[in-house]
Structures are given as structure tokens and as C-alpha cells.
Amino acid sequence: MLCINCKKNKYPLFNCNKLNYCNNHALLLFNSFVIKIQKVYRGYRRRKYLKNIFNRLPRDLQLHILQFNNNKTKLLREKINAHILKMTSKIKSLIDVGDNEITLNELITIIDALIKYRHLIETRWLNYYKYYFINIKSILVSLIYKKALMLNINIYNSLNFYTNLLNNDFNKVSLVLIGKINSFNHATHFT
């Protein structure tokens, strides 16, 4: 038996509408229909489960079960916020920011985490990070392009450029950080 499309004898063969198809052509032609049937069946099984078990429970037990789902998301949100606060301990307060030196590579790892978890960060901290990184961006722009901008002297004093100047990659790392700051500001603007 030959496949009707490729005219080769490949096994397994599928017979659909009295036509033979090899495995590859059967997947190409009918995979979307199979996925649709599977989706409908999974939805049917879930609705049947809810109808038979969950909906027959008293309302107070239903609320108790739903509360477990909500607590998991709250715990996840709290864990992620705690991790980000621990990661950003050097930049957590503008008063103490001059006491801790921070490198550009550390700032890149911080902003990557902030971009990844921007939906789970508390609003007050999100606004603070926006303000902090806008100041970092203005400092880097003034250093790279030699423009006169208003700078926050506390944040400027906390930056450690020594490793980047030693490796001769200050401009490259600064431009990467500026790009990440722009994407962070753009992503949080629409959140």
C-alpha cells in the first residue's frame, strides 16, 4: 500500500476517507482536527468532574477549596517579592544607596529579574525601581554621550565602573543596560 501524496510505502499507514496516508502526511493534514477533538473532550471531562463532585459540595467547602488556589498565588507573589527585595538590597533605599557600591553587571541582573517578574512586584516598589533606573539611564547617557543632564549624586556615587573600565567594555555594557532600562520602562508603562 502506498501513500497517496508521496507515493512511498511507509508504515504505519492511515486510512482516511478511503485514502491511504503515511504518518507524516496524516499528521500534516489531520493534526489540527485531532487537537480540536482532544480539547473538546478534555473540557467535557473537566465539566463532568465539576458537575459530579465540586458542584454538589456545600458552598462553604467550595469556598475553602478555592481559597487554597488563591493562597498559592499569594505565596508565590510573596516569595518573588522577597527574592527581588533581597536581590536589590544595595539599591533599596535612596538614603543608603551611596554606602553600597554596585556594578553595571549587577544592575543588568537586577533589571532582568524586574522585567521577568514585573507583574508580581508591588506597585510602590515598581515605581521606585522606575525612578532609580531612569536616574541610572541619565547618568550613563551623560557619561557616554557627554551631555549635561540632571544627575542624582547619591546614585552616581554608588556606581562602580572600575571592572568595566578595566575590561574596556564600559560603552558596550552601558548601552546594553540602557536598552534593558528602556524595555523595562516600556513594559511597566503598559502593565
mmCIF file of C-alpha atoms in Angstrom:
data_model
loop_
_atom_site.group_PDB
_atom_site.id
_atom_site.type_symbol
_atom_site.label_atom_id
_atom_site.label_comp_id
_atom_site.label_asym_id
_atom_site.label_seq_id
_atom_site.Cartn_x
_atom_site.Cartn_y
_atom_site.Cartn_z
ATOM 1 C CA MET A 1 0.000 0.000 0.000
ATOM 2 C CA LEU A 2 1.315 3.405 -0.965
ATOM 3 C CA CYS A 3 0.757 6.838 0.477
ATOM 4 C CA ILE A 4 -1.434 8.886 -1.836
ATOM 5 C CA ASN A 5 0.748 12.007 -1.533
ATOM 6 C CA CYS A 6 4.350 10.796 -1.508
ATOM 7 C CA LYS A 7 3.749 7.502 -3.383
ATOM 8 C CA LYS A 8 6.037 5.640 -0.981
ATOM 9 C CA ASN A 9 5.496 2.529 1.036
ATOM 10 C CA LYS A 10 5.828 3.862 4.600
ATOM 11 C CA TYR A 11 4.433 2.296 7.722
ATOM 12 C CA PRO A 12 2.219 2.976 9.603
ATOM 13 C CA LEU A 13 -0.421 3.877 7.041
ATOM 14 C CA PHE A 14 -3.623 5.666 7.975
ATOM 15 C CA ASN A 15 -6.826 5.201 6.040
ATOM 16 C CA CYS A 16 -8.912 8.387 5.978
ATOM 17 C CA ASN A 17 -11.870 8.721 3.589
ATOM 18 C CA LYS A 18 -10.730 5.578 1.758
ATOM 19 C CA LEU A 19 -7.339 7.162 1.036
ATOM 20 C CA ASN A 20 -4.047 5.930 2.447
ATOM 21 C CA TYR A 21 -1.681 8.402 4.116
ATOM 22 C CA CYS A 22 1.737 7.862 5.653
ATOM 23 C CA ASN A 23 2.423 9.074 9.181
ATOM 24 C CA ASN A 24 3.926 12.399 8.056
ATOM 25 C CA HIS A 25 1.097 13.366 5.716
ATOM 26 C CA ALA A 26 -1.572 12.224 8.153
ATOM 27 C CA LEU A 27 -0.078 14.499 10.809
ATOM 28 C CA LEU A 28 0.145 17.416 8.387
ATOM 29 C CA LEU A 29 -3.407 17.066 7.127
ATOM 30 C CA PHE A 30 -5.375 15.955 10.173
ATOM 31 C CA ASN A 31 -3.425 17.065 13.247
ATOM 32 C CA SER A 32 -5.467 20.259 13.732
ATOM 33 C CA PHE A 33 -8.708 18.237 13.794
ATOM 34 C CA VAL A 34 -7.280 15.758 16.305
ATOM 35 C CA ILE A 35 -6.171 18.583 18.594
ATOM 36 C CA LYS A 36 -9.629 20.169 18.381
ATOM 37 C CA ILE A 37 -11.303 16.887 19.373
ATOM 38 C CA GLN A 38 -8.871 16.437 22.269
ATOM 39 C CA LYS A 39 -9.568 19.965 23.542
ATOM 40 C CA VAL A 40 -13.316 19.413 23.472
ATOM 41 C CA TYR A 41 -13.003 16.069 25.242
ATOM 42 C CA ARG A 42 -10.735 17.483 27.961
ATOM 43 C CA GLY A 43 -13.212 20.301 28.551
ATOM 44 C CA TYR A 44 -16.057 17.783 28.722
ATOM 45 C CA ARG A 45 -14.175 15.695 31.303
ATOM 46 C CA ARG A 46 -13.444 18.759 33.469
ATOM 47 C CA ARG A 47 -17.052 19.946 33.343
ATOM 48 C CA LYS A 48 -18.233 16.432 34.198
ATOM 49 C CA TYR A 49 -15.834 16.337 37.160
ATOM 50 C CA LEU A 50 -17.044 19.730 38.410
ATOM 51 C CA LYS A 51 -20.685 18.765 37.957
ATOM 52 C CA ASN A 52 -20.387 15.421 39.750
ATOM 53 C CA ILE A 53 -18.089 16.337 42.620
ATOM 54 C CA PHE A 54 -17.404 20.031 43.134
ATOM 55 C CA ASN A 55 -20.868 21.494 42.497
ATOM 56 C CA ARG A 56 -22.520 19.017 44.886
ATOM 57 C CA LEU A 57 -20.384 20.224 47.797
ATOM 58 C CA PRO A 58 -21.791 22.838 50.188
ATOM 59 C CA ARG A 59 -20.848 26.422 49.370
ATOM 60 C CA ASP A 60 -18.558 26.829 52.393
ATOM 61 C CA LEU A 61 -16.461 23.829 51.289
ATOM 62 C CA GLN A 62 -16.321 25.171 47.737
ATOM 63 C CA LEU A 63 -15.004 28.496 49.042
ATOM 64 C CA HIS A 64 -12.497 26.657 51.222
ATOM 65 C CA ILE A 65 -11.163 24.724 48.197
ATOM 66 C CA LEU A 66 -10.967 27.867 46.083
ATOM 67 C CA GLN A 67 -9.086 29.614 48.877
ATOM 68 C CA PHE A 68 -6.213 27.120 48.531
ATOM 69 C CA ASN A 69 -5.708 28.158 44.918
ATOM 70 C CA ASN A 70 -5.656 31.824 45.897
ATOM 71 C CA ASN A 71 -3.195 31.188 48.735
ATOM 72 C CA LYS A 72 -0.748 29.525 46.347
ATOM 73 C CA THR A 73 -0.637 32.607 44.148
ATOM 74 C CA LYS A 74 -0.269 34.855 47.195
ATOM 75 C CA LEU A 75 2.610 32.734 48.485
ATOM 76 C CA LEU A 76 4.272 32.781 45.083
ATOM 77 C CA ARG A 77 3.895 36.556 44.867
ATOM 78 C CA GLU A 78 5.321 37.000 48.372
ATOM 79 C CA LYS A 79 8.279 34.711 47.634
ATOM 80 C CA ILE A 80 9.114 36.524 44.419
ATOM 81 C CA ASN A 81 8.837 39.933 46.105
ATOM 82 C CA ALA A 82 11.102 38.735 48.927
ATOM 83 C CA HIS A 83 13.635 37.410 46.412
ATOM 84 C CA ILE A 84 13.644 40.679 44.467
ATOM 85 C CA LEU A 85 13.984 42.745 47.648
ATOM 86 C CA LYS A 86 16.926 40.556 48.672
ATOM 87 C CA MET A 87 18.477 40.927 45.222
ATOM 88 C CA THR A 88 18.034 44.707 45.258
ATOM 89 C CA SER A 89 19.221 45.234 48.821
ATOM 90 C CA LYS A 90 22.022 47.530 47.609
ATOM 91 C CA ILE A 91 19.586 49.906 45.909
ATOM 92 C CA LYS A 92 16.614 49.527 48.241
ATOM 93 C CA SER A 93 16.823 52.975 49.833
ATOM 94 C CA LEU A 94 17.940 56.256 48.267
ATOM 95 C CA ILE A 95 19.287 57.381 51.643
ATOM 96 C CA ASP A 96 21.669 54.419 51.970
ATOM 97 C CA VAL A 97 22.364 53.922 48.271
ATOM 98 C CA GLY A 98 25.676 55.803 48.475
ATOM 99 C CA ASP A 99 27.022 53.377 51.082
ATOM 100 C CA ASN A 100 26.814 50.342 48.792
ATOM 101 C CA GLU A 101 28.754 50.167 45.552
ATOM 102 C CA ILE A 102 27.075 48.381 42.675
ATOM 103 C CA THR A 103 28.484 47.390 39.297
ATOM 104 C CA LEU A 104 26.814 47.604 35.922
ATOM 105 C CA ASN A 105 26.700 43.800 35.654
ATOM 106 C CA GLU A 106 24.782 43.598 38.929
ATOM 107 C CA LEU A 107 22.360 46.216 37.609
ATOM 108 C CA ILE A 108 21.824 44.138 34.461
ATOM 109 C CA THR A 109 20.934 41.031 36.503
ATOM 110 C CA ILE A 110 18.597 43.108 38.677
ATOM 111 C CA ILE A 111 16.773 44.643 35.735
ATOM 112 C CA ASP A 112 16.458 41.238 34.027
ATOM 113 C CA ALA A 113 14.682 39.921 37.129
ATOM 114 C CA LEU A 114 12.497 43.030 37.294
ATOM 115 C CA ILE A 115 11.462 42.641 33.662
ATOM 116 C CA LYS A 116 10.696 38.948 34.191
ATOM 117 C CA TYR A 117 8.602 39.435 37.346
ATOM 118 C CA ARG A 118 7.141 42.900 36.677
ATOM 119 C CA HIS A 119 3.570 41.605 37.036
ATOM 120 C CA LEU A 120 4.208 40.286 40.536
ATOM 121 C CA ILE A 121 6.113 43.243 42.012
ATOM 122 C CA GLU A 122 4.265 45.558 44.370
ATOM 123 C CA THR A 123 3.354 48.915 42.829
ATOM 124 C CA ARG A 124 5.308 51.054 45.270
ATOM 125 C CA TRP A 125 8.498 49.109 44.589
ATOM 126 C CA LEU A 126 7.845 49.138 40.854
ATOM 127 C CA ASN A 127 7.583 52.931 40.912
ATOM 128 C CA TYR A 128 10.777 53.161 42.971
ATOM 129 C CA TYR A 129 12.682 50.930 40.530
ATOM 130 C CA LYS A 130 11.418 53.017 37.611
ATOM 131 C CA TYR A 131 12.713 56.178 39.293
ATOM 132 C CA TYR A 132 16.048 54.573 40.177
ATOM 133 C CA PHE A 133 16.693 53.182 36.707
ATOM 134 C CA ILE A 134 15.667 56.413 34.986
ATOM 135 C CA ASN A 135 18.388 58.099 37.056
ATOM 136 C CA ILE A 136 20.855 55.341 36.106
ATOM 137 C CA LYS A 137 19.956 55.862 32.456
ATOM 138 C CA SER A 138 20.540 59.628 32.673
ATOM 139 C CA ILE A 139 23.935 59.021 34.345
ATOM 140 C CA LEU A 140 25.008 56.563 31.647
ATOM 141 C CA VAL A 141 23.783 58.802 28.823
ATOM 142 C CA SER A 142 25.679 61.762 30.273
ATOM 143 C CA LEU A 143 28.872 59.674 30.562
ATOM 144 C CA ILE A 144 28.680 58.044 27.137
ATOM 145 C CA TYR A 145 27.490 60.982 25.064
ATOM 146 C CA LYS A 146 28.997 63.699 27.284
ATOM 147 C CA LYS A 147 25.682 65.500 27.700
ATOM 148 C CA ALA A 148 24.858 67.720 30.637
ATOM 149 C CA LEU A 149 21.857 66.221 32.430
ATOM 150 C CA MET A 150 20.482 66.497 35.938
ATOM 151 C CA LEU A 151 22.071 63.706 37.952
ATOM 152 C CA ASN A 152 21.288 62.219 41.331
ATOM 153 C CA ILE A 153 24.664 62.450 43.060
ATOM 154 C CA ASN A 154 23.864 59.686 45.574
ATOM 155 C CA ILE A 155 23.157 57.195 42.806
ATOM 156 C CA TYR A 156 26.210 58.345 40.842
ATOM 157 C CA ASN A 157 28.480 57.816 43.858
ATOM 158 C CA SER A 158 27.119 54.297 44.381
ATOM 159 C CA LEU A 159 28.077 53.126 40.879
ATOM 160 C CA ASN A 160 31.329 51.187 40.482
ATOM 161 C CA PHE A 161 32.697 51.444 36.933
ATOM 162 C CA TYR A 162 36.119 50.018 37.808
ATOM 163 C CA THR A 163 35.609 46.494 36.435
ATOM 164 C CA ASN A 164 34.039 47.765 33.213
ATOM 165 C CA LEU A 165 36.792 50.338 32.645
ATOM 166 C CA LEU A 166 39.403 47.684 33.392
ATOM 167 C CA ASN A 167 37.909 45.339 30.768
ATOM 168 C CA ASN A 168 37.386 48.175 28.226
ATOM 169 C CA ASP A 169 33.700 47.295 27.852
ATOM 170 C CA PHE A 170 32.109 50.263 29.601
ATOM 171 C CA ASN A 171 30.334 51.605 26.498
ATOM 172 C CA LYS A 172 29.071 48.172 25.447
ATOM 173 C CA VAL A 173 27.736 47.228 28.888
ATOM 174 C CA SER A 174 26.260 50.705 29.351
ATOM 175 C CA LEU A 175 24.387 50.511 26.054
ATOM 176 C CA VAL A 176 23.065 47.049 26.965
ATOM 177 C CA LEU A 177 21.875 48.401 30.315
ATOM 178 C CA ILE A 178 20.247 51.438 28.666
ATOM 179 C CA GLY A 179 18.388 49.110 26.276
ATOM 180 C CA LYS A 180 17.166 46.967 29.160
ATOM 181 C CA ILE A 181 16.073 50.079 31.077
ATOM 182 C CA ASN A 182 14.108 51.232 28.029
ATOM 183 C CA SER A 183 12.402 47.842 27.707
ATOM 184 C CA PHE A 184 11.642 47.832 31.461
ATOM 185 C CA ASN A 185 10.074 51.300 31.251
ATOM 186 C CA HIS A 186 8.094 50.303 28.169
ATOM 187 C CA ALA A 187 6.903 47.034 29.735
ATOM 188 C CA THR A 188 5.855 48.654 33.016
ATOM 189 C CA HIS A 189 4.149 51.529 31.239
ATOM 190 C CA PHE A 190 1.573 49.141 29.777
ATOM 191 C CA THR A 191 1.182 46.964 32.881
#
